[in-house]
Tab-separated table of C-alpha atoms in Angstrom:
chain	number	residue	atom	x	y	z
A	1	UNK	CA	0.000	0.000	0.000
A	2	UNK	CA	1.242	3.476	-0.736
A	3	UNK	CA	1.836	5.811	2.220
A	4	UNK	CA	-1.149	7.780	3.522
A	5	UNK	CA	-1.623	11.252	2.194
A	6	UNK	CA	-0.275	12.727	5.450
A	7	UNK	CA	2.851	14.844	5.596
A	8	UNK	CA	4.685	16.797	8.274
A	9	UNK	CA	6.530	20.093	7.851
A	10	UNK	CA	9.400	18.216	6.194
A	11	UNK	CA	7.014	16.628	3.693
A	12	UNK	CA	7.767	13.093	4.898
A	13	UNK	CA	5.172	10.417	4.259
A	14	UNK	CA	3.434	8.367	6.915
A	15	UNK	CA	1.560	5.090	7.181
A	16	UNK	CA	-1.490	4.684	9.362
A	17	UNK	CA	-1.742	2.438	12.424
A	18	UNK	CA	-5.325	1.623	13.348
A	19	UNK	CA	-6.066	0.231	16.827
A	20	UNK	CA	-9.226	-1.316	18.234
A	21	UNK	CA	-10.083	-2.992	21.546
A	22	UNK	CA	-12.389	-5.948	21.986
A	23	UNK	CA	-15.793	-5.278	23.536
A	24	UNK	CA	-16.630	-4.467	26.315
A	25	UNK	CA	-13.130	-3.145	27.104
A	26	UNK	CA	-13.531	-0.510	24.417
A	27	UNK	CA	-16.127	1.150	26.650
A	28	UNK	CA	-13.423	2.329	29.042
A	29	UNK	CA	-11.898	5.736	28.520
A	30	UNK	CA	-8.218	6.679	28.689
A	31	UNK	CA	-6.663	3.234	28.369
A	32	UNK	CA	-2.954	3.982	28.006
A	33	UNK	CA	-1.090	2.775	24.918
A	34	UNK	CA	2.669	3.289	24.755
A	35	UNK	CA	4.215	3.811	21.337
A	36	UNK	CA	7.882	4.629	20.913
A	37	UNK	CA	11.064	4.294	18.880
A	38	UNK	CA	14.439	5.999	18.870
A	39	UNK	CA	12.939	9.395	18.059
A	40	UNK	CA	9.357	8.977	19.198
A	41	UNK	CA	8.093	8.231	22.716
A	42	UNK	CA	4.481	8.894	23.449
A	43	UNK	CA	1.563	7.756	25.586
A	44	UNK	CA	-1.716	7.575	23.710
A	45	UNK	CA	-5.077	7.412	25.467
A	46	UNK	CA	-7.756	5.362	23.772
A	47	UNK	CA	-10.772	7.563	24.385
A	48	UNK	CA	-12.755	6.100	21.533
A	49	UNK	CA	-13.313	2.649	20.039
A	50	UNK	CA	-11.206	3.091	16.923
A	51	UNK	CA	-8.132	5.320	16.753
A	52	UNK	CA	-5.855	6.122	13.819
A	53	UNK	CA	-2.213	7.039	14.376
A	54	UNK	CA	0.057	8.305	11.593
A	55	UNK	CA	3.542	6.783	11.857
A	56	UNK	CA	6.624	7.374	9.787
A	57	UNK	CA	7.029	4.719	7.101
A	58	UNK	CA	9.975	2.303	7.163
A	59	UNK	CA	10.379	3.031	10.896
A	60	UNK	CA	10.135	0.426	13.656
A	61	UNK	CA	8.079	1.167	16.749
A	62	UNK	CA	7.480	-0.629	20.046
A	63	UNK	CA	3.774	-0.903	20.832
A	64	UNK	CA	2.534	-1.743	24.326
A	65	UNK	CA	-1.004	-2.054	25.619
A	66	UNK	CA	-2.159	-3.024	29.162
A	67	UNK	CA	-1.819	-6.708	29.997
A	68	UNK	CA	-4.860	-6.405	32.290
A	69	UNK	CA	-7.856	-4.092	32.005
A	70	UNK	CA	-9.948	-3.925	35.175
A	71	UNK	CA	-13.578	-3.156	34.423
A	72	UNK	CA	-14.738	-3.180	38.055
A	73	UNK	CA	-12.530	-3.695	41.098
A	74	UNK	CA	-12.431	-7.287	42.398
A	75	UNK	CA	-15.281	-8.275	40.081
A	76	UNK	CA	-14.533	-8.234	36.365
A	77	UNK	CA	-11.393	-7.738	34.300
A	78	UNK	CA	-9.888	-8.578	30.930
A	79	UNK	CA	-6.511	-10.294	30.479
A	80	UNK	CA	-4.683	-9.846	27.192
A	81	UNK	CA	-5.048	-12.883	24.919
A	82	UNK	CA	-3.607	-11.967	21.504
A	83	UNK	CA	-3.642	-9.525	18.603
A	84	UNK	CA	-5.856	-10.056	15.593
A	85	UNK	CA	-2.820	-11.151	13.554
A	86	UNK	CA	-2.065	-13.948	16.058
A	87	UNK	CA	0.782	-12.266	17.948
A	88	UNK	CA	0.314	-13.214	21.617
A	89	UNK	CA	2.320	-10.626	23.574
A	90	UNK	CA	0.888	-7.310	24.710
A	91	UNK	CA	4.206	-5.677	23.752
A	92	UNK	CA	5.444	-5.954	20.181
A	93	UNK	CA	7.543	-4.311	17.491
A	94	UNK	CA	5.974	-2.847	14.351
A	95	UNK	CA	7.806	-1.869	11.178
A	96	UNK	CA	5.604	0.508	9.234
A	97	UNK	CA	5.959	-0.725	5.656
A	98	UNK	CA	2.204	-0.466	5.097
A	99	UNK	CA	-0.996	0.647	6.735
A	100	UNK	CA	-1.698	-1.605	9.758
A	101	UNK	CA	-5.012	-2.451	11.446
A	102	UNK	CA	-4.720	-4.234	14.794
A	103	UNK	CA	-7.448	-5.548	17.050
A	104	UNK	CA	-6.533	-6.315	20.689
A	105	UNK	CA	-8.324	-9.368	22.089
A	106	UNK	CA	-8.844	-9.973	25.817
A	107	UNK	CA	-10.270	-12.928	27.773
A	108	UNK	CA	-12.751	-12.108	30.569
A	109	UNK	CA	-12.055	-13.108	34.154
A	110	UNK	CA	-14.322	-12.927	37.215
A	111	UNK	CA	-13.393	-12.697	40.871
A	112	UNK	CA	-14.444	-15.270	43.465
A	113	UNK	CA	-14.388	-14.103	47.084
A	114	UNK	CA	-14.586	-16.853	49.711
A	115	UNK	CA	-15.228	-15.487	53.227
A	116	UNK	CA	-15.791	-16.868	56.724
A	117	UNK	CA	-16.040	-15.454	60.247
A	118	UNK	CA	-13.863	-18.306	61.529
A	119	UNK	CA	-11.234	-20.519	59.941
A	120	UNK	CA	-9.189	-19.882	56.807
A	121	UNK	CA	-11.173	-20.327	53.578
A	122	UNK	CA	-9.326	-21.215	50.370
A	123	UNK	CA	-10.266	-20.296	46.804
A	124	UNK	CA	-10.473	-16.493	46.530
A	125	UNK	CA	-9.029	-15.157	43.267
A	126	UNK	CA	-9.511	-14.495	39.555
A	127	UNK	CA	-10.915	-17.183	37.244
A	128	UNK	CA	-11.585	-17.345	33.521
A	129	UNK	CA	-15.171	-16.974	32.407
A	130	UNK	CA	-17.121	-20.288	32.752
A	131	UNK	CA	-14.208	-21.916	34.613
A	132	UNK	CA	-15.012	-24.231	37.539
A	133	UNK	CA	-13.460	-22.582	40.602
A	134	UNK	CA	-12.483	-24.828	43.522
A	135	UNK	CA	-12.938	-23.657	47.127
A	136	UNK	CA	-12.740	-25.233	50.595
A	137	UNK	CA	-12.536	-24.670	54.342
A	138	UNK	CA	-11.664	-26.864	57.313
A	139	UNK	CA	-15.052	-28.168	58.566
A	140	UNK	CA	-14.128	-27.786	62.265
A	141	UNK	CA	-12.946	-24.659	64.085
A	142	UNK	CA	-12.363	-23.726	67.701
A	143	UNK	CA	-11.067	-25.465	70.809
A	144	UNK	CA	-13.396	-25.570	73.810
A	145	UNK	CA	-16.486	-24.344	71.932
A	146	UNK	CA	-16.024	-26.337	68.760
A	147	UNK	CA	-17.908	-25.089	65.690
A	148	UNK	CA	-18.701	-27.194	62.646
A	149	UNK	CA	-19.336	-26.061	59.081
A	150	UNK	CA	-23.055	-25.833	58.260
A	151	UNK	CA	-23.481	-24.474	54.693
A	152	UNK	CA	-22.422	-21.848	52.131
A	153	UNK	CA	-24.496	-18.688	51.772
A	154	UNK	CA	-24.651	-15.544	49.569
A	155	UNK	CA	-23.851	-16.151	45.857
A	156	UNK	CA	-24.288	-19.922	46.059
A	157	UNK	CA	-26.062	-20.620	42.720
A	158	UNK	CA	-23.661	-22.744	40.696
A	159	UNK	CA	-22.108	-24.512	43.727
A	160	UNK	CA	-22.019	-28.285	43.397
A	161	UNK	CA	-23.382	-28.734	46.960
A	162	UNK	CA	-23.831	-25.897	49.490
A	163	UNK	CA	-23.841	-28.330	52.444
A	164	UNK	CA	-20.261	-29.628	52.162
A	165	UNK	CA	-17.115	-27.608	53.037
A	166	UNK	CA	-15.398	-28.030	49.652
A	167	UNK	CA	-16.593	-27.956	46.082
A	168	UNK	CA	-16.726	-26.096	42.787
A	169	UNK	CA	-18.647	-23.096	41.486
A	170	UNK	CA	-19.251	-22.065	37.878
A	171	UNK	CA	-17.655	-18.651	37.261
A	172	UNK	CA	-20.169	-17.168	34.864
A	173	UNK	CA	-19.826	-13.846	36.703
A	174	UNK	CA	-18.283	-12.353	39.871
A	175	UNK	CA	-19.178	-14.496	42.899
A	176	UNK	CA	-19.016	-14.246	46.692
A	177	UNK	CA	-19.702	-17.156	49.021
A	178	UNK	CA	-19.675	-17.158	52.817
A	179	UNK	CA	-19.227	-20.103	55.210
A	180	UNK	CA	-21.941	-20.432	57.868
A	181	UNK	CA	-21.206	-22.263	61.136
A	182	UNK	CA	-23.009	-23.931	64.028
A	183	UNK	CA	-21.862	-25.310	67.374
A	184	UNK	CA	-20.851	-28.965	67.182
A	185	UNK	CA	-23.533	-30.694	69.297
A	186	UNK	CA	-21.712	-34.023	69.254
A	187	UNK	CA	-18.623	-32.367	70.733
A	188	UNK	CA	-20.717	-30.538	73.342
A	189	UNK	CA	-22.344	-33.862	74.275
A	190	UNK	CA	-18.926	-35.461	74.641
A	191	UNK	CA	-17.718	-32.536	76.758
A	192	UNK	CA	-20.811	-32.795	78.984
A	193	UNK	CA	-20.234	-36.539	79.355
A	194	UNK	CA	-16.621	-36.001	80.392
A	195	UNK	CA	-17.709	-33.377	82.942
A	196	UNK	CA	-20.435	-35.628	84.363
A	197	UNK	CA	-17.987	-38.534	84.607
A	198	UNK	CA	-15.473	-36.310	86.401
A	199	UNK	CA	-18.111	-35.221	88.930
A	200	UNK	CA	-19.143	-38.862	89.488
A	201	UNK	CA	-15.549	-39.944	90.090
A	202	UNK	CA	-15.076	-37.006	92.483
A	203	UNK	CA	-18.209	-38.081	94.368
A	204	UNK	CA	-16.858	-41.618	94.714
A	205	UNK	CA	-13.389	-40.540	95.818
A	206	UNK	CA	-14.545	-38.040	98.449
A	207	UNK	CA	-15.911	-40.605	101.030
A	208	UNK	CA	-12.828	-42.786	100.495
A	209	UNK	CA	-10.605	-39.850	101.389
A	210	UNK	CA	-12.727	-39.200	104.486
A	211	UNK	CA	-12.294	-42.811	105.605
A	212	UNK	CA	-8.537	-42.642	105.087
A	213	UNK	CA	-8.396	-39.445	107.141
A	214	UNK	CA	-10.433	-40.942	109.984
A	215	UNK	CA	-8.315	-44.087	109.991
A	216	UNK	CA	-5.177	-41.993	110.106
A	217	UNK	CA	-6.515	-40.079	113.061
A	218	UNK	CA	-7.484	-43.333	114.804
A	219	UNK	CA	-3.945	-44.709	114.459
A	220	UNK	CA	-2.320	-41.473	115.650
A	221	UNK	CA	-1.720	-39.822	119.022
A	222	UNK	CA	-2.522	-36.116	119.430
A	223	UNK	CA	-0.174	-34.118	121.634
A	224	UNK	CA	-2.110	-32.543	124.548
A	225	UNK	CA	0.292	-29.578	124.544
A	226	UNK	CA	0.598	-28.509	120.874
A	227	UNK	CA	-2.256	-30.541	119.350
A	228	UNK	CA	0.056	-32.166	116.755
A	229	UNK	CA	-0.768	-35.636	115.414
A	230	UNK	CA	1.993	-38.196	115.917
A	231	UNK	CA	2.338	-41.833	114.951
A	232	UNK	CA	0.950	-44.225	117.528
A	233	UNK	CA	4.429	-45.744	117.894
A	234	UNK	CA	5.937	-42.387	118.895
A	235	UNK	CA	6.776	-41.783	122.550
A	236	UNK	CA	7.394	-38.067	122.312
A	237	UNK	CA	5.778	-35.313	120.158
A	238	UNK	CA	7.707	-34.593	116.979
A	239	UNK	CA	6.759	-30.916	117.278
A	240	UNK	CA	7.359	-29.976	120.951
A	241	UNK	CA	9.009	-33.057	122.462
A	242	UNK	CA	6.286	-33.596	125.060
A	243	UNK	CA	5.867	-37.177	126.251
A	244	UNK	CA	2.877	-38.722	124.558
A	245	UNK	CA	0.167	-40.503	126.461
A	246	UNK	CA	-2.764	-42.445	124.983
A	247	UNK	CA	-5.974	-41.005	126.360
């Protein structure tokens, strides 16, 4: 193709570089495109769907566009896929030997947020559109008041089963799921049983200890001076030395 009918003050010819972005990313304003060579370094803002840039013919330029375009924070973004001519890097070199039309293609990704008031949920992050995202959480949490996982709430449509602590969800849009918990009744029952058993054992031991104490007193001699208990075989008080007499 012959050069465009565009000239600068030195009457040098130019070719045209046309750039387009895939929908819906072309709806965003001021997406920065960097275009430079040895004598040209410029940032171009795509404020419309289709832009035309005159570039000096037979010159090589470096073209860079954003690798990621965020449409809405932590919800929806586009990740660079390839150019319309098959080149798959967001940064490339262009030698302007003809008019060039390039179309930047992006793949959509959606954000999955996995939350819980207790425990450490796994699975939050970006996923490709229609991808099956995996998530999980430990089904038990706590020490003395043990809680057990009950179900997933919020954006649960698309979850394989909301009643189990791990699974998959279809990422056909941004999703948020939240783990709901309940007290583990089985654990509380076990704890109550242990407590009741402890009280029963204590009740059985207490009269035995009383009997041992009484028997000890019956086989001992109490000093009439200092009131100290001594072994029945002792002749003098271990505390004050007074001679012991059985009363």
